PDB file of C-alpha atoms in Angstrom:
ATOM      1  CA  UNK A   1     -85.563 -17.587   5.242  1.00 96.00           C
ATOM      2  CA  UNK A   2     -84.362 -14.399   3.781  1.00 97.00           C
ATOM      3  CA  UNK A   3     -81.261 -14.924   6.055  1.00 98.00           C
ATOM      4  CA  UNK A   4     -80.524 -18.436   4.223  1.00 99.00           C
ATOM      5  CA  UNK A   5     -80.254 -16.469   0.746  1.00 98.00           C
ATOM      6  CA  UNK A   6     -78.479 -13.724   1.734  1.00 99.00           C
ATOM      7  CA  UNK A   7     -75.815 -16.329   3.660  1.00 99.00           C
ATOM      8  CA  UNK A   8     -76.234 -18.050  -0.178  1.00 99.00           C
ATOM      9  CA  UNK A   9     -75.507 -14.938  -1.998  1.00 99.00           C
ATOM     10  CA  UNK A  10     -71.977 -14.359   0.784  1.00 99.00           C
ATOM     11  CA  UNK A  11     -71.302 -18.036  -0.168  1.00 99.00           C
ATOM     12  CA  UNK A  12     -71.190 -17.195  -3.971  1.00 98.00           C
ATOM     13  CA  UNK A  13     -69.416 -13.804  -3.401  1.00 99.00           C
ATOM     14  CA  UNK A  14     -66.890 -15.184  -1.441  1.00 99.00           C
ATOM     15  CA  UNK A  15     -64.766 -16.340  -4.796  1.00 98.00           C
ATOM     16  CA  UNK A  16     -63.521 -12.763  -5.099  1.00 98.00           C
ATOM     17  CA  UNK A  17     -61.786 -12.946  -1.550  1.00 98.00           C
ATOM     18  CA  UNK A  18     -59.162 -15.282  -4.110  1.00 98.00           C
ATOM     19  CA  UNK A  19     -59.387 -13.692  -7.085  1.00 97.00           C
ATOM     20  CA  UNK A  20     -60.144  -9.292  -6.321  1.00 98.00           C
ATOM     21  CA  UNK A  21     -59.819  -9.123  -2.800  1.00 98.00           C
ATOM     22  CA  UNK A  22     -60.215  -5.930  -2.974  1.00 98.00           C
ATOM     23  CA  UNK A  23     -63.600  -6.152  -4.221  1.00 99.00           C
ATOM     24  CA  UNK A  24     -64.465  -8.461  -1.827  1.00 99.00           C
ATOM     25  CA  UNK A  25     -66.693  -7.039   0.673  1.00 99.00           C
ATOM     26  CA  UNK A  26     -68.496  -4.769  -2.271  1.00 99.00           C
ATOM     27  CA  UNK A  27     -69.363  -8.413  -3.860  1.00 99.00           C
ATOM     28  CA  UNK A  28     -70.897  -9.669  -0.400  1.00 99.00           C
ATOM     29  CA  UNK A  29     -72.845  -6.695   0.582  1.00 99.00           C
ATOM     30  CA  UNK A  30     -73.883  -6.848  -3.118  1.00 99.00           C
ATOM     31  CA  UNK A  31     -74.636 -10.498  -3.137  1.00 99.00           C
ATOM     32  CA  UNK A  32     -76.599 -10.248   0.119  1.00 99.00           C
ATOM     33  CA  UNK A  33     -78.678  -7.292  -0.577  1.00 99.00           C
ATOM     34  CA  UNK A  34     -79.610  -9.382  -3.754  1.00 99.00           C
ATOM     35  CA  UNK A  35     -80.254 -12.530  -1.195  1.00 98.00           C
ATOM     36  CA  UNK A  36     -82.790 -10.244   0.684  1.00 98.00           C
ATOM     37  CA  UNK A  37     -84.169  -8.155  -2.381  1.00 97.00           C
ATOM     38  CA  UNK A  38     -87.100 -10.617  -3.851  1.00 97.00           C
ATOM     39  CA  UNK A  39     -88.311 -11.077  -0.176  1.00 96.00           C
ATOM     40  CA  UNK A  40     -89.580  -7.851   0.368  1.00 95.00           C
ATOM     41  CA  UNK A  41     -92.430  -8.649  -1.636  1.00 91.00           C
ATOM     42  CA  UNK A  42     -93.866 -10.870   1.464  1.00 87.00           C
ATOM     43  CA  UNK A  43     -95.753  -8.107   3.200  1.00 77.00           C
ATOM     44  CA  UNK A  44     -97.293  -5.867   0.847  1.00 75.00           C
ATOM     45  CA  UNK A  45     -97.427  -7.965  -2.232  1.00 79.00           C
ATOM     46  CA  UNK A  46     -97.985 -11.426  -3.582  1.00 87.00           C
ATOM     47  CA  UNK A  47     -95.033 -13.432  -1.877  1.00 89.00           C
ATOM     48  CA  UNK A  48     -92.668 -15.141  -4.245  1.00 93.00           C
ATOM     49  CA  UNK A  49     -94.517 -13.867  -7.793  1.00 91.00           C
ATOM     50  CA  UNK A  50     -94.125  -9.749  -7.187  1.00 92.00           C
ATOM     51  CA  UNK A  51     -89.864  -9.740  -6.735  1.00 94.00           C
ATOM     52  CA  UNK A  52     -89.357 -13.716  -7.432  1.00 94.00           C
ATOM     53  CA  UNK A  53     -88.236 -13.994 -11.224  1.00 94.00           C
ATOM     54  CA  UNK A  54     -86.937 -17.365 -11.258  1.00 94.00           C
ATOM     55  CA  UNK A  55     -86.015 -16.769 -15.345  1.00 96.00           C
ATOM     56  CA  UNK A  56     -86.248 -13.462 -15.343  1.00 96.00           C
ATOM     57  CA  UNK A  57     -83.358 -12.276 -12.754  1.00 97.00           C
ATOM     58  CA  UNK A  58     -80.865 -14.349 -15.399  1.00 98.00           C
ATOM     59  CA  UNK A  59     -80.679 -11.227 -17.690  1.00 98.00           C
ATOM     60  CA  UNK A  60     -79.657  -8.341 -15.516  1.00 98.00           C
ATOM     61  CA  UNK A  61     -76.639 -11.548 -14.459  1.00 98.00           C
ATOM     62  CA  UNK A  62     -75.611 -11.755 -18.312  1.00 98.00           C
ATOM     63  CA  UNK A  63     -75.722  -7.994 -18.217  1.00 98.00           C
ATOM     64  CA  UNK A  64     -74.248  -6.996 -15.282  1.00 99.00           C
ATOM     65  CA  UNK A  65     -71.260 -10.290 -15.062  1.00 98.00           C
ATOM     66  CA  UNK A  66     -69.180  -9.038 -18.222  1.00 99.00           C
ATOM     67  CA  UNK A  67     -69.313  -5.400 -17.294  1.00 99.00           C
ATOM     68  CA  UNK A  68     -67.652  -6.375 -13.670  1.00 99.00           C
ATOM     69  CA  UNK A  69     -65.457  -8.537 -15.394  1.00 98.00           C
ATOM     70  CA  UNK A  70     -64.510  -6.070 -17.586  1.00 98.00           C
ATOM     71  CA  UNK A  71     -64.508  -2.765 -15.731  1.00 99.00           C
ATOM     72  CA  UNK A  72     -64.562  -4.003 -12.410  1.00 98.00           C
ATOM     73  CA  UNK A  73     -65.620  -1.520  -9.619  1.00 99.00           C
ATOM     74  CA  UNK A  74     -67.414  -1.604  -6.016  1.00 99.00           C
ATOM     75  CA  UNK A  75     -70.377  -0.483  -7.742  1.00 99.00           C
ATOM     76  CA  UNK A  76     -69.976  -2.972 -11.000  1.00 99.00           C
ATOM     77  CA  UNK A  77     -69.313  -6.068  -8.757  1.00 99.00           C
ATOM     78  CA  UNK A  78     -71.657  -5.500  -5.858  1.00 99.00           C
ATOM     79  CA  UNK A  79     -74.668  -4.740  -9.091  1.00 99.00           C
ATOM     80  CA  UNK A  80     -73.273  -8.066 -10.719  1.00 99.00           C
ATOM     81  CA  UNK A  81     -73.703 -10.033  -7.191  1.00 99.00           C
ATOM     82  CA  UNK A  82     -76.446  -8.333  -6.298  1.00 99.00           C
ATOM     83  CA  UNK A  83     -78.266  -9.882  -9.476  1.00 99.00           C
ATOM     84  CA  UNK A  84     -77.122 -12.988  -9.241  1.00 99.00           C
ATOM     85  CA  UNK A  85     -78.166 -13.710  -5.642  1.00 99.00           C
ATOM     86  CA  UNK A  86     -81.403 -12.244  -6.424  1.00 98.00           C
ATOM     87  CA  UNK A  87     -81.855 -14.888  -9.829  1.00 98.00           C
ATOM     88  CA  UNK A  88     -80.849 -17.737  -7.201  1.00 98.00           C
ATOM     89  CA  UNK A  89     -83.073 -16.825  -4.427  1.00 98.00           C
ATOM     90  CA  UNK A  90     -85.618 -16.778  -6.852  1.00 97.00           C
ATOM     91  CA  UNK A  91     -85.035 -20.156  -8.275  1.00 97.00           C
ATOM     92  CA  UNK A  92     -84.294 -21.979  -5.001  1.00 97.00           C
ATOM     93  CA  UNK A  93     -87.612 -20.844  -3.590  1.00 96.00           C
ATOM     94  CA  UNK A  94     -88.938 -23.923  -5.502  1.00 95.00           C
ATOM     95  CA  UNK A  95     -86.666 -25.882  -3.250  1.00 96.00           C
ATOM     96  CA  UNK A  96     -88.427 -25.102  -0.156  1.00 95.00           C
ATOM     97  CA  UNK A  97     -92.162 -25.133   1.138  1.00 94.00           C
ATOM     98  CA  UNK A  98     -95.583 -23.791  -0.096  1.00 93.00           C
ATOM     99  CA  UNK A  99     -96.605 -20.188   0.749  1.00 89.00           C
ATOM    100  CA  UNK A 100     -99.370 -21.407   3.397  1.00 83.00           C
ATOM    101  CA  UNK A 101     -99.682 -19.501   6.753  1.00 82.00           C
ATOM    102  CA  UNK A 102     -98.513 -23.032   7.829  1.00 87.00           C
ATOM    103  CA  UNK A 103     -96.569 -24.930   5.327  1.00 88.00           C
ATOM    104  CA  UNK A 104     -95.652 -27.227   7.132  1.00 91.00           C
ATOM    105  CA  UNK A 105     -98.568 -28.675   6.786  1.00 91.00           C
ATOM    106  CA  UNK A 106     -97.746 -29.139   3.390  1.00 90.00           C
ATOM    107  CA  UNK A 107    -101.360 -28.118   2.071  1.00 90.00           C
ATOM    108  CA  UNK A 108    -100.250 -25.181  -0.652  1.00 92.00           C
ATOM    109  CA  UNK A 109     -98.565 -25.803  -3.774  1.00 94.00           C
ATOM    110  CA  UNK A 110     -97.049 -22.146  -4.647  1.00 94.00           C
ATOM    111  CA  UNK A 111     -93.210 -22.550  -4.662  1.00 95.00           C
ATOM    112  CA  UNK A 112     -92.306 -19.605  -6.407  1.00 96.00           C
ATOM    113  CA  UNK A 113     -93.908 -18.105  -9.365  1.00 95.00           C
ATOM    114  CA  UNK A 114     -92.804 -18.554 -13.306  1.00 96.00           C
ATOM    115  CA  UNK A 115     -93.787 -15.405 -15.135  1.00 95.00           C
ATOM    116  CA  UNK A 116     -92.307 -16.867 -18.329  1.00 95.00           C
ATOM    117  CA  UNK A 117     -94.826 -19.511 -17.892  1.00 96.00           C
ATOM    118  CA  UNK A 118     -97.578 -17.625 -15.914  1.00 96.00           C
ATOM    119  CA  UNK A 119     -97.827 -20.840 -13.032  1.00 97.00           C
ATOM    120  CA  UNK A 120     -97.005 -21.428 -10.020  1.00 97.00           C
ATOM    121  CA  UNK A 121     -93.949 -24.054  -9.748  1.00 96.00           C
ATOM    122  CA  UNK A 122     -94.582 -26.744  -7.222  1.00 96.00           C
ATOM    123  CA  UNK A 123     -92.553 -26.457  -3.483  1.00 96.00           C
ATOM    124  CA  UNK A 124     -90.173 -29.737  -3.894  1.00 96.00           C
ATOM    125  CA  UNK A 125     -89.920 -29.374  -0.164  1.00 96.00           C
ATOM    126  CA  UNK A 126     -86.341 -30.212   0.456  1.00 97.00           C
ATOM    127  CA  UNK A 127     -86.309 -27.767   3.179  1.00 97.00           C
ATOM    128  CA  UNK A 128     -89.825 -28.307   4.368  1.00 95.00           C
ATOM    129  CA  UNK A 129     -90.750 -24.710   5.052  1.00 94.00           C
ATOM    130  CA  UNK A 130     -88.986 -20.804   6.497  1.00 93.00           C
ATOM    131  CA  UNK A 131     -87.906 -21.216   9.665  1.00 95.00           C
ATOM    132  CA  UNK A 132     -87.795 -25.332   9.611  1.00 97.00           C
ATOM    133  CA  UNK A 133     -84.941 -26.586  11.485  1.00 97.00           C
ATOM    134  CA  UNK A 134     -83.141 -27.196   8.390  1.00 98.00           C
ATOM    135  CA  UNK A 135     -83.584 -23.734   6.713  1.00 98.00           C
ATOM    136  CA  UNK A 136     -81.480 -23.126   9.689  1.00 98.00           C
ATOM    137  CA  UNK A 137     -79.085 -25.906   9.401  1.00 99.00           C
ATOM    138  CA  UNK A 138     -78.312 -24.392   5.500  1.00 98.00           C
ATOM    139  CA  UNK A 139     -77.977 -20.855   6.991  1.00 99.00           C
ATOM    140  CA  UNK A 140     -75.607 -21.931   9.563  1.00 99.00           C
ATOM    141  CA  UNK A 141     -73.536 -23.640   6.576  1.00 99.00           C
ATOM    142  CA  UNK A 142     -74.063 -21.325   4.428  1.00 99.00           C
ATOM    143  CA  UNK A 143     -73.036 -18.563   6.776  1.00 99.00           C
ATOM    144  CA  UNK A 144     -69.490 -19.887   7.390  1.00 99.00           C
ATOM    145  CA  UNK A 145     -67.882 -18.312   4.275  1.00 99.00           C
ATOM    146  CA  UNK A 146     -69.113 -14.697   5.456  1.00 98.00           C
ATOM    147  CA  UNK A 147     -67.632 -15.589   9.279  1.00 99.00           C
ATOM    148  CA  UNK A 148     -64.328 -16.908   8.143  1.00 98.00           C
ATOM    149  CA  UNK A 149     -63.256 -15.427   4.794  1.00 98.00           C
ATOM    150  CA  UNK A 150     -64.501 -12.097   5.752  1.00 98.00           C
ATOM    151  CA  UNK A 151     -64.400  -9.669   9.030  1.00 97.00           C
ATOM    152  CA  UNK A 152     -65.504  -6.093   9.482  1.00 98.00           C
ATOM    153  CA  UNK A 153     -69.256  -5.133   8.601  1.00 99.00           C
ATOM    154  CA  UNK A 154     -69.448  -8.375   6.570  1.00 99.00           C
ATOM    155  CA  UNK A 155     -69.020 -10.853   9.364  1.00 99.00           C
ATOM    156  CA  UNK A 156     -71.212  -8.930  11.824  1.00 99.00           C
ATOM    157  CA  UNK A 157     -74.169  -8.537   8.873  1.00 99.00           C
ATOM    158  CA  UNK A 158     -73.724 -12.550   8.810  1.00 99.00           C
ATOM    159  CA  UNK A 159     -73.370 -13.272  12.635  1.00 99.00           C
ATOM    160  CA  UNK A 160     -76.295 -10.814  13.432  1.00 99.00           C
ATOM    161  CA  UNK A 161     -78.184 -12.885  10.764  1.00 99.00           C
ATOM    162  CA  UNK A 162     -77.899 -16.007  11.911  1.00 98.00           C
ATOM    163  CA  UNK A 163     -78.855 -14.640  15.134  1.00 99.00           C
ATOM    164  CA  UNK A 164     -81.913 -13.830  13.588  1.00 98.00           C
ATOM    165  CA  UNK A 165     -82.231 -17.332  11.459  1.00 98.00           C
ATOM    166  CA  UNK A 166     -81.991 -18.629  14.837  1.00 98.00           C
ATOM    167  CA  UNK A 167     -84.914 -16.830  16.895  1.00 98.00           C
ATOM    168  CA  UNK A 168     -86.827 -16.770  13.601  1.00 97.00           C
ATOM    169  CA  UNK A 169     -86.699 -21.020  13.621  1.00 97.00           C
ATOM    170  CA  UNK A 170     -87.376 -20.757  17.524  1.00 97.00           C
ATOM    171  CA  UNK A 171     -90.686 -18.612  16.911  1.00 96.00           C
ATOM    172  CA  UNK A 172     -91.650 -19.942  13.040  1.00 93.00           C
ATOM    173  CA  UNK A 173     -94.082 -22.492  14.287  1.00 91.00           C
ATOM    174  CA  UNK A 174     -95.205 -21.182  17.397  1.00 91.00           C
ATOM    175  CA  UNK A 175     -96.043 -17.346  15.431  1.00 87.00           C
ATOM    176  CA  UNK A 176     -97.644 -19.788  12.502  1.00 83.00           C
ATOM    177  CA  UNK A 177    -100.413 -21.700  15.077  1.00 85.00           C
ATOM    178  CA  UNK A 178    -101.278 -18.116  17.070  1.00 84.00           C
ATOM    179  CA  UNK A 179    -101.666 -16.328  13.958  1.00 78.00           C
ATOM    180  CA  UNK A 180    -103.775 -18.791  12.662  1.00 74.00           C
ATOM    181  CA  UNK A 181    -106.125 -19.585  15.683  1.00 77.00           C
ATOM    182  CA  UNK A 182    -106.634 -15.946  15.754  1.00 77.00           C
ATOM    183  CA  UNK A 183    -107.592 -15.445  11.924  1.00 69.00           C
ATOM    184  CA  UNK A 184    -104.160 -12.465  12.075  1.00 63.00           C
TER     185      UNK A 184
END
């Protein structure tokens, strides 16, 4: 779930509560816009190859690290975040299920795509698909550094996520079924 990376991207922010804590919530909003970013290739593009650079996001991260580290801004560390929870997201898609209109069903073998290599990488399935009950077990875990380490607009962003992780799991399989009996 896009939720699960974004709560990801809060988790990895969440160092600069210790060590710029002034830069904190810049680095979270940051890191979860970069969470989010690669996802909204799902409804108008190919899923997981259009925004998904599993090697690719890596540069803009050695770009855009030093420059926060050495000129460190809102703007500097919320672009260095923002890069680096985009270049997870994109490699822990392979982590999760195939792109089928039902993966849980385990019968597609797109995890994310490897421009670098021009192939699809395999799903290794370790959370079986979006929306399985333990997509939202890691959001819930994931989502505890942005509800206790942070408060203001970044602890509702992460509550009112998990809200959604939480209907989204609810409907996932049900929505998956209809849409397929009715060819949507």
């Amino acid at each position: 779930m896009s939720t699960t990376h974004a709560a990801m991207g809060v988790s990895i922010a969440a160092v600069t509560v210790w060590i710029a804590p002034e830069l904190a919530v810049p680095a979270a909003l940051g890191a979860m816009a970069g969470g989010i970013f690669p996802d909204l290739d799902v409804a108008v593009v190919a899923h997981r190859r259009t925004l998904h650079f599993p090697e690719h996001y890596w540069l803009p991260v050695a770009l855009a690290a030093p420059v926060a580290a050495v000129a460190p801004s809102a703007v500097t560390v919320g672009a260095a975040f923002f890069a680096l929870s985009a270049a997870v997201h994109s490699v822990s898609d392979a982590f999760g299920g195939g792109l089928g209109a039902r993966p849980w069903r385990n019968d597609d073998q797109r995890g994310v795509y490897s421009h670098r290599r021009g192939e699809w990488i395999p799903p290794r399935r370790w959370i079986r698909y979006d929306g399985a009950p333990e997509d939202l077990l890691a959001a819930a875990v994931l989502s505890l550094p942005g509800l206790l380490l942070f408060d203001g607009l970044v602890r509702d962003l992460t509550l009112a996520m998990l809200a959604v992780s939480v209907v989204y799991t609810v409907l996932r399989k049900p929505l998956g079924e209809l849409t397929h009996r009715y060819d949507l």
